[in-house]
CSV table of C-alpha atoms and ligand atoms in Angstrom, one decimal:
chain,number,residue,atom,x,y,z
I,30,MET,CA,-13.3,29.1,-6.9
I,31,LYS,CA,-11.6,27.1,-4.5
I,32,ILE,CA,-11.8,23.5,-5.4
I,33,TYR,CA,-11.4,20.6,-2.1
I,34,GLY,CA,-10.4,16.8,-2.5
I,35,TYR,CA,-11.5,14.6,0.2
I,36,GLY,CA,-7.8,14.8,1.4
I,37,LYS,CA,-4.3,16.3,1.5
I,38,GLN,CA,-0.6,16.0,3.0
I,39,ASN,CA,0.2,18.0,4.9
I,40,ILE,CA,3.9,19.2,4.3
I,41,THR,CA,5.8,21.9,6.3
I,42,GLU,CA,9.8,22.7,6.0
I,43,ASP,CA,10.2,20.6,8.9
I,44,ASP,CA,9.5,17.9,6.9
I,45,ILE,CA,11.4,19.1,4.3
I,46,GLN,CA,14.7,19.3,5.8
I,47,SER,CA,14.2,16.5,7.9
I,48,VAL,CA,14.2,14.9,4.1
I,49,LEU,CA,17.2,16.9,3.1
I,50,GLU,CA,19.2,15.9,6.1
I,51,VAL,CA,19.2,12.3,4.8
I,52,LEU,CA,19.8,13.3,1.0
I,53,LYS,CA,23.5,14.5,1.9
I,54,SER,CA,23.9,11.4,4.2
I,55,PRO,CA,25.9,8.3,3.5
I,56,TYR,CA,22.4,6.1,3.9
I,57,LEU,CA,19.5,6.5,1.4
I,58,THR,CA,18.5,3.5,2.6
I,59,CYS,CA,18.9,0.4,5.4
I,60,GLY,CA,20.1,2.9,7.7
I,61,PRO,CA,19.0,5.0,10.7
I,62,LYS,CA,15.6,6.6,9.7
I,63,VAL,CA,14.3,3.2,8.7
I,64,LYS,CA,14.9,2.4,12.2
I,65,GLU,CA,14.2,5.7,14.0
I,66,PHE,CA,10.7,5.8,12.5
I,67,GLU,CA,10.1,2.3,13.7
I,68,GLN,CA,10.8,3.2,17.1
I,69,ALA,CA,8.8,6.0,16.7
I,70,ILE,CA,5.4,4.0,15.9
I,71,CYS,CA,6.5,1.1,18.7
I,72,GLU,CA,6.5,3.9,21.3
I,73,TYR,CA,2.7,5.4,20.2
I,74,THR,CA,1.3,2.5,19.5
I,75,GLY,CA,3.1,0.5,22.3
I,76,ALA,CA,4.0,-2.1,20.0
I,77,LYS,CA,7.0,-3.8,20.9
I,78,TYR,CA,8.2,-4.2,17.3
I,79,CYS,CA,7.2,-2.7,13.5
I,80,VAL,CA,8.7,-3.4,10.3
I,81,ALA,CA,8.7,-0.4,7.6
I,82,VAL,CA,7.7,-1.0,4.4
I,83,ASN,CA,7.2,0.4,1.3
I,84,SER,CA,3.3,0.1,1.3
I,85,ALA,CA,0.7,-1.2,3.1
I,86,THR,CA,0.0,-3.6,0.2
I,87,SER,CA,3.9,-4.9,0.8
I,88,GLY,CA,2.8,-5.0,4.6
I,89,LEU,CA,-0.5,-6.9,4.4
I,90,HIS,CA,1.8,-9.5,1.9
I,91,ILE,CA,4.0,-10.5,4.4
I,92,ALA,CA,1.7,-10.3,7.0
I,93,MET,CA,-0.2,-13.2,5.4
I,94,LEU,CA,3.5,-14.8,4.5
I,95,ALA,CA,4.6,-14.7,8.4
I,96,ALA,CA,1.0,-16.2,9.2
I,97,GLY,CA,1.6,-19.0,7.0
I,98,VAL,CA,-1.0,-18.1,4.9
I,99,GLY,CA,-0.8,-20.6,1.4
I,100,GLY,CA,-2.8,-22.6,-1.1
I,101,GLY,CA,-6.0,-24.1,0.1
I,102,ASP,CA,-6.5,-21.9,3.0
I,103,GLU,CA,-9.1,-19.1,3.8
I,104,VAL,CA,-8.9,-15.4,4.6
I,105,ILE,CA,-11.9,-13.1,5.5
I,106,THR,CA,-12.5,-9.8,5.1
I,107,SER,CA,-14.3,-7.1,4.3
I,108,PRO,CA,-16.1,-6.2,1.5
I,109,MET,CA,-16.1,-2.6,2.0
I,110,THR,CA,-12.2,-2.1,1.5
I,111,PHE,CA,-9.8,-1.2,-1.1
I,112,LEU,CA,-8.3,-4.1,-2.9
I,113,ALA,CA,-5.5,-4.5,-1.2
I,114,SER,CA,-7.1,-6.0,2.0
I,115,ALA,CA,-8.3,-8.9,0.0
I,116,ASN,CA,-5.5,-9.1,-2.6
I,117,CYS,CA,-3.5,-9.8,0.0
I,118,ALA,CA,-4.7,-12.7,0.2
I,119,ARG,CA,-4.5,-14.3,-3.1
I,120,TYR,CA,-1.0,-13.2,-3.8
I,121,CYS,CA,-0.6,-16.2,-1.2
I,122,GLY,CA,-2.9,-18.5,-2.9
I,123,ALA,CA,-5.5,-18.1,-0.3
I,124,ASP,CA,-9.1,-18.0,-0.9
I,125,VAL,CA,-10.4,-14.8,0.1
I,126,LYS,CA,-13.8,-14.9,2.1
I,127,PHE,CA,-16.0,-11.7,2.6
I,128,ALA,CA,-18.5,-11.3,5.7
I,129,ASP,CA,-20.6,-8.1,5.5
I,130,ILE,CA,-20.3,-5.3,7.4
I,131,GLU,CA,-23.0,-3.2,9.6
I,132,LYS,CA,-24.7,-0.9,8.5
I,133,ASP,CA,-24.0,2.2,11.6
I,134,THR,CA,-20.2,1.6,11.3
I,135,ALA,CA,-19.3,0.2,7.4
I,136,ASN,CA,-17.1,-1.9,9.5
I,137,ILE,CA,-16.6,-5.8,9.8
I,138,ASP,CA,-19.5,-7.5,11.9
I,139,PRO,CA,-18.1,-10.0,14.2
I,140,ASN,CA,-21.2,-12.2,13.6
I,141,GLU,CA,-21.0,-12.3,9.8
I,142,ILE,CA,-17.0,-13.0,10.9
I,143,LYS,CA,-19.0,-16.1,12.5
I,144,LYS,CA,-21.0,-17.7,9.6
I,145,HIS,CA,-17.9,-17.4,7.1
I,146,ILE,CA,-15.6,-19.7,9.0
I,147,SER,CA,-14.7,-23.3,8.0
I,148,ASN,CA,-11.7,-25.7,8.6
I,149,LYS,CA,-9.6,-24.3,5.9
I,150,THR,CA,-9.7,-20.8,7.5
I,151,LYS,CA,-6.5,-19.4,8.6
I,152,ALA,CA,-6.7,-15.3,9.0
I,153,ILE,CA,-9.3,-12.4,10.0
I,154,VAL,CA,-8.5,-9.0,8.3
I,155,PRO,CA,-10.7,-6.5,10.2
I,156,VAL,CA,-10.4,-2.8,8.3
I,157,HIS,CA,-10.9,-0.1,10.3
I,158,PHE,CA,-12.9,1.6,8.7
I,159,ALA,CA,-12.6,5.6,8.5
I,160,GLY,CA,-10.4,5.7,11.4
I,161,GLN,CA,-12.9,4.0,14.0
I,162,SER,CA,-11.9,0.6,14.9
I,163,CYS,CA,-13.6,-2.7,14.4
I,164,ASP,CA,-14.5,-4.1,17.3
I,165,MET,CA,-11.4,-6.2,18.6
I,166,GLU,CA,-12.2,-7.8,21.5
I,167,LYS,CA,-15.2,-9.7,19.7
I,168,ILE,CA,-12.8,-11.0,16.8
I,169,SER,CA,-10.2,-11.6,18.6
I,170,GLU,CA,-12.6,-13.9,20.9
I,171,ILE,CA,-13.9,-15.4,18.0
I,172,ALA,CA,-10.4,-16.2,16.6
I,173,LYS,CA,-8.7,-17.3,19.3
I,174,GLU,CA,-11.6,-19.8,19.9
I,175,ASN,CA,-11.1,-20.9,16.0
I,176,ASN,CA,-6.9,-20.4,16.3
I,177,LEU,CA,-6.5,-17.9,13.5
I,178,PHE,CA,-4.6,-15.5,13.6
I,179,VAL,CA,-6.0,-11.9,12.9
I,180,ILE,CA,-4.4,-9.0,10.7
I,181,GLU,CA,-5.9,-5.8,11.8
I,182,ASP,CA,-6.1,-3.5,8.3
I,183,ALA,CA,-5.3,0.1,9.6
I,184,ALA,CA,-4.3,1.6,6.5
I,185,HIS,CA,-6.9,4.3,8.0
I,186,ALA,CA,-6.3,4.1,11.5
I,187,ILE,CA,-2.8,5.3,12.8
I,188,GLY,CA,-3.7,7.8,15.8
I,189,SER,CA,-7.0,6.1,16.5
I,190,ASP,CA,-7.8,4.5,20.2
I,191,TYR,CA,-9.8,1.1,20.6
I,192,LYS,CA,-11.1,0.8,24.8
I,193,ASP,CA,-7.4,1.1,26.5
I,194,VAL,CA,-4.9,0.8,23.6
I,195,LYS,CA,-3.6,2.7,20.8
I,196,VAL,CA,-4.8,0.7,17.2
I,197,GLY,CA,-1.5,-0.9,16.7
I,198,SER,CA,-0.7,-1.9,19.8
I,199,CYS,CA,-2.2,-5.3,18.8
I,200,LYS,CA,-3.5,-6.1,22.1
I,201,TYR,CA,-6.3,-7.6,20.4
I,202,SER,CA,-4.5,-9.2,17.2
I,203,ASP,CA,-1.1,-11.0,16.0
I,204,MET,CA,-0.1,-8.0,13.7
I,205,THR,CA,-1.2,-4.1,12.3
I,206,VAL,CA,-0.6,-3.0,9.3
I,207,PHE,CA,-0.5,1.1,8.6
I,208,SER,CA,-0.1,3.0,5.3
I,209,PHE,CA,1.3,6.2,4.5
I,210,HIS,CA,0.1,6.8,1.4
I,211,PRO,CA,-0.3,10.9,0.6
I,212,VAL,CA,-4.2,10.5,1.0
I,213,LYS,CA,-3.3,8.8,4.8
I,214,THR,CA,-3.3,10.6,8.3
I,215,ILE,CA,0.3,10.9,8.0
I,216,THR,CA,2.4,10.5,4.4
I,217,THR,CA,6.1,8.5,4.0
I,218,ALA,CA,4.8,9.6,-0.3
I,219,GLU,CA,4.8,5.9,-0.3
I,220,GLY,CA,4.8,3.8,2.4
I,221,GLY,CA,3.3,1.0,5.2
I,222,ALA,CA,4.3,-0.9,8.4
I,223,VAL,CA,3.2,-3.8,10.2
I,224,THR,CA,3.9,-4.1,14.3
I,225,THR,CA,3.8,-7.0,16.4
I,226,ASN,CA,4.4,-7.8,19.6
I,227,SER,CA,5.7,-11.6,18.5
I,228,LYS,CA,9.3,-12.1,18.5
I,229,GLU,CA,8.8,-15.1,16.2
I,230,LEU,CA,6.6,-13.2,13.8
I,231,TYR,CA,8.9,-9.8,13.5
I,232,ASN,CA,11.8,-12.3,12.3
I,233,LYS,CA,9.2,-13.4,9.4
I,234,LEU,CA,8.2,-10.2,8.6
I,235,CYS,CA,12.0,-8.7,8.9
I,236,ALA,CA,13.3,-11.6,6.2
I,237,PHE,CA,10.6,-11.5,3.6
I,238,ARG,CA,10.8,-7.6,3.1
I,239,SER,CA,14.2,-8.2,2.1
I,240,HIS,CA,14.2,-11.7,0.2
I,241,GLY,CA,13.8,-14.3,3.0
I,242,MET,CA,17.9,-13.5,4.1
I,243,TYR,CA,18.5,-14.4,7.6
I,244,LYS,CA,21.9,-13.0,8.3
I,245,ASP,CA,21.9,-14.4,12.5
I,246,GLY,CA,24.4,-17.1,14.9
I,247,ASP,CA,27.5,-17.3,13.8
I,248,MET,CA,27.0,-15.5,10.6
I,249,ALA,CA,26.4,-11.9,12.1
I,250,ASN,CA,29.9,-11.2,11.7
I,251,ASP,CA,31.2,-11.9,7.8
I,252,TRP,CA,29.9,-12.1,4.3
I,253,HIS,CA,27.1,-15.5,4.7
I,254,TYR,CA,24.0,-14.8,4.4
I,255,GLU,CA,21.1,-17.5,4.2
I,256,MET,CA,17.6,-17.2,2.1
I,257,ARG,CA,15.2,-19.6,3.4
I,258,GLU,CA,12.3,-18.4,1.8
I,259,LEU,CA,11.3,-17.0,-1.0
I,260,GLY,CA,11.2,-12.8,0.2
I,261,TYR,CA,10.4,-9.3,-2.1
I,262,ASN,CA,12.4,-6.1,-1.5
I,263,TYR,CA,9.3,-4.7,0.5
I,264,ARG,CA,12.2,-2.4,2.1
I,265,MET,CA,11.5,1.4,3.1
I,266,THR,CA,13.6,4.0,2.5
I,267,ASP,CA,15.6,6.2,4.7
I,268,VAL,CA,14.3,9.4,2.6
I,269,GLN,CA,10.9,7.8,3.5
I,270,ALA,CA,11.2,7.0,6.7
I,271,ALA,CA,12.7,10.6,7.9
I,272,LEU,CA,9.4,12.4,6.0
I,273,GLY,CA,7.5,9.1,8.5
I,274,VAL,CA,9.6,11.0,11.3
I,275,SER,CA,8.9,14.0,11.0
I,276,GLN,CA,4.9,13.8,10.2
I,277,MET,CA,4.2,11.1,13.5
I,278,LYS,CA,5.5,14.1,15.3
I,279,ARG,CA,2.3,15.9,14.4
I,280,LEU,CA,0.1,12.9,14.8
I,281,GLU,CA,-1.6,14.5,18.0
I,282,GLU,CA,-2.3,17.5,16.4
I,283,PHE,CA,-4.2,16.0,13.0
I,284,LYS,CA,-5.7,13.7,15.3
I,285,LYS,CA,-7.5,16.9,17.4
I,286,ARG,CA,-8.1,19.2,13.4
I,287,ARG,CA,-9.7,15.7,12.1
I,288,ARG,CA,-12.0,15.0,15.0
I,289,GLU,CA,-12.8,19.0,14.9
I,290,ILE,CA,-13.7,18.5,11.3
I,291,VAL,CA,-15.7,15.7,12.0
I,292,ASP,CA,-18.3,17.2,14.6
I,293,TYR,CA,-18.6,20.3,12.3
I,294,TYR,CA,-19.7,18.1,9.9
I,295,ASN,CA,-21.8,16.5,12.2
I,296,LYS,CA,-23.7,20.0,13.5
I,297,ASN,CA,-24.0,21.7,10.5
I,298,LEU,CA,-25.0,18.9,7.8
I,299,GLY,CA,-27.6,17.2,8.6
I,300,LEU,CA,-27.3,14.1,6.3
I,301,SER,CA,-26.6,10.9,7.6
I,302,HIS,CA,-23.5,9.5,8.3
I,303,LEU,CA,-21.7,6.8,10.3
I,304,ILE,CA,-21.7,6.8,14.1
I,305,GLU,CA,-18.8,6.3,16.8
I,306,LYS,CA,-18.9,3.3,19.3
I,307,ASP,CA,-18.2,4.0,22.6
I,308,PHE,CA,-15.2,1.9,22.8
I,309,SER,CA,-14.1,4.4,19.3
I,310,ASN,CA,-11.6,7.7,19.7
I,311,ALA,CA,-10.7,7.5,16.3
I,312,CYS,CA,-8.1,9.5,14.1
I,313,PHE,CA,-10.4,9.4,11.8
I,314,HIS,CA,-9.4,9.4,7.8
I,315,LEU,CA,-12.6,9.3,6.0
I,316,TYR,CA,-15.6,11.4,5.9
I,317,PRO,CA,-18.6,9.4,4.5
I,318,VAL,CA,-22.1,10.7,4.6
I,319,LEU,CA,-25.1,8.8,2.8
I,320,VAL,CA,-27.5,10.6,0.1
I,321,GLU,CA,-30.0,9.5,-1.3
I,322,ASN,CA,-29.2,9.6,-5.2
I,323,ARG,CA,-25.4,9.6,-4.5
I,324,GLU,CA,-25.4,9.3,-8.8
I,325,LYS,CA,-26.9,12.8,-8.7
I,326,PHE,CA,-24.6,14.6,-6.0
I,327,TYR,CA,-21.8,13.4,-7.0
I,328,PHE,CA,-22.0,15.6,-10.3
I,329,ALA,CA,-23.8,18.3,-9.0
I,330,VAL,CA,-21.1,18.4,-6.1
I,331,ARG,CA,-17.9,18.3,-8.7
I,332,LYS,CA,-19.3,21.5,-10.5
I,333,LYS,CA,-19.5,23.2,-7.4
I,334,GLY,CA,-15.7,22.6,-7.2
I,335,LEU,CA,-15.8,19.3,-4.3
I,336,ASN,CA,-13.7,16.6,-6.0
I,337,LEU,CA,-15.4,13.7,-3.6
I,338,GLN,CA,-14.5,10.1,-4.0
I,339,VAL,CA,-16.4,7.3,-3.0
I,340,HIS,CA,-15.0,4.7,-0.5
I,341,TYR,CA,-15.3,1.7,-1.9
I,342,ILE,CA,-16.7,-0.3,-4.4
I,343,PRO,CA,-17.4,-3.2,-3.1
I,344,VAL,CA,-14.3,-5.4,-3.4
I,345,HIS,CA,-16.6,-8.7,-4.5
I,346,THR,CA,-18.3,-7.1,-7.0
I,347,GLN,CA,-14.8,-6.4,-9.0
I,348,PRO,CA,-14.3,-8.8,-11.8
I,349,TYR,CA,-11.6,-10.4,-10.7
I,350,TYR,CA,-13.9,-12.0,-7.8
I,351,LYS,CA,-16.6,-11.7,-9.6
I,352,ALA,CA,-15.0,-14.7,-11.5
I,353,GLN,CA,-14.3,-16.4,-8.4
I,354,SER,CA,-17.8,-17.1,-7.7
I,355,TYR,CA,-18.6,-14.0,-6.2
I,356,LYS,CA,-21.5,-11.3,-7.4
I,357,TRP,CA,-24.2,-8.4,-6.7
I,358,GLY,CA,-25.9,-9.0,-3.9
I,359,ASP,CA,-23.8,-11.4,-1.5
I,360,PHE,CA,-23.5,-8.8,0.4
I,361,PRO,CA,-26.4,-6.6,1.1
I,362,ASN,CA,-25.2,-4.0,3.4
I,363,ALA,CA,-21.8,-3.5,1.5
I,364,GLU,CA,-23.9,-2.9,-0.9
I,365,GLU,CA,-26.1,-0.8,0.3
I,366,TYR,CA,-24.0,1.1,2.2
I,367,TYR,CA,-22.2,1.5,-1.6
I,368,LYS,CA,-25.2,3.2,-3.6
I,369,HIS,CA,-25.0,5.9,-0.9
I,370,CYS,CA,-21.6,6.7,0.1
I,371,ILE,CA,-19.4,9.9,-0.6
I,372,SER,CA,-16.5,11.3,1.5
I,373,LEU,CA,-16.6,14.8,1.8
I,374,PRO,CA,-13.4,16.3,2.3
I,375,LEU,CA,-10.7,16.1,5.7
I,376,TYR,CA,-7.6,17.0,5.7
I,377,PRO,CA,-6.1,19.2,8.9
I,378,GLU,CA,-5.5,22.2,6.4
I,379,LEU,CA,-9.0,22.8,6.4
I,380,THR,CA,-10.3,25.5,8.2
I,381,ASP,CA,-12.7,26.9,9.9
I,382,GLU,CA,-13.7,29.1,6.6
I,383,ASP,CA,-13.2,26.8,4.4
I,384,LEU,CA,-15.7,24.3,6.2
I,385,LYS,CA,-18.4,27.3,6.1
I,386,GLU,CA,-18.0,27.3,2.7
I,387,ILE,CA,-18.0,23.3,2.3
I,388,VAL,CA,-20.6,23.4,3.8
I,389,GLN,CA,-22.9,25.8,1.9
I,390,ARG,CA,-22.2,24.2,-1.5
I,391,ILE,CA,-23.3,21.1,-0.2
I,392,LYS,CA,-26.7,22.5,1.5
I,393,GLU,CA,-27.6,24.7,-1.6
I,394,LEU,CA,-27.6,21.2,-3.4
I,395,LEU,CA,-30.1,19.6,-0.8
L,19,PLP,C1,-4.2,2.6,0.8
L,19,PLP,C2,-5.6,1.2,1.7
L,19,PLP,C3,-4.6,0.3,1.9
L,19,PLP,C4,-3.0,-0.2,0.2
L,19,PLP,O1,-2.6,1.0,0.9
L,19,PLP,P1,-0.9,1.4,0.5
L,19,PLP,O2,-0.2,2.4,1.1
L,19,PLP,O3,-1.6,2.3,-1.3
L,19,PLP,O4,-0.6,0.3,-0.1
L,19,PLP,C5,-5.3,-1.0,2.4
L,19,PLP,N1,-6.0,-1.2,3.0
L,19,PLP,C6,-6.9,-0.3,3.1
L,19,PLP,C7,-8.1,0.0,3.9
L,19,PLP,C8,-6.3,1.2,2.3
L,19,PLP,O5,-7.1,2.5,2.6
């Protein structure tokens, strides 16, 4: 019996060649491939600047730092996300405020965001769940009215469009963070990137990525450098960037196939699923369905060779966040969604035969 997981990387001979060339070159890190990858992301998204990093988690951390988030501040994000969207605020000593999701998209609800804004709020981190953009125009209006930074967690959403722009263009935000973990749409094994249109934020992101070091003005021509802030080593290697450059070339192809698979499931499964809004043209990362008895369904599909996953356990219910006074019952929409959700296989390698097979195995259980 063929086993299917929920996601899988797609690696070709071209990807392998691209990596091998770097291994034979003088630069394994801090070389031209990282620049080339950043350039490719700028060209694709339309953003002015891009900073490649070693994970989206690092990217979210330096985005927080660049926005000046620190102790005593509050950051608003969705409870229906991976831990990192919230943890990045904690790294900087800020408190996390969650805002509940919309039932039909599982994206953060802009009206809920408003309810959680206080005079301590510094930033909003909308998460583009499953690849569908949040309502960024609304979120950006709320941010402007309250003088807040918007940092998009687009770990799911490279390749997605919102209205007239690509996610990552930063038309409606200050910074956007992508992930290139193997389950995401394109991969660099581990990796991430931050895009922005602000020169000032770009300079800060570059510094925080590498120890808070600056080498500018007269220093550019000799050994001097200055550490002006406490930074980290969050650099991406050229080996990873080479894989990224090669993968970016297939992003449109990946998007097309991912959307075909989503259409197929929507038409053939008859299970309750998220809706796509008119403003969205998503490069879907996940295909979650909602089933009556998720516990039972999860173990039953496993027996049928479908190793599906649950995205996500609401972040506020984790022991760490419970210790900060959150509890079950705080965000009913996210909790209700969690009780029923399970993500089906969604990756470009799936053939039409695979899809038929998967749908048949699931229908035998309904
Ligand atoms: C995967 C993911 C991250 C973290 O990405 P890494 O590259 O693994 O650090 C952050 N946010 C969301 C929503 C994710 O899905």
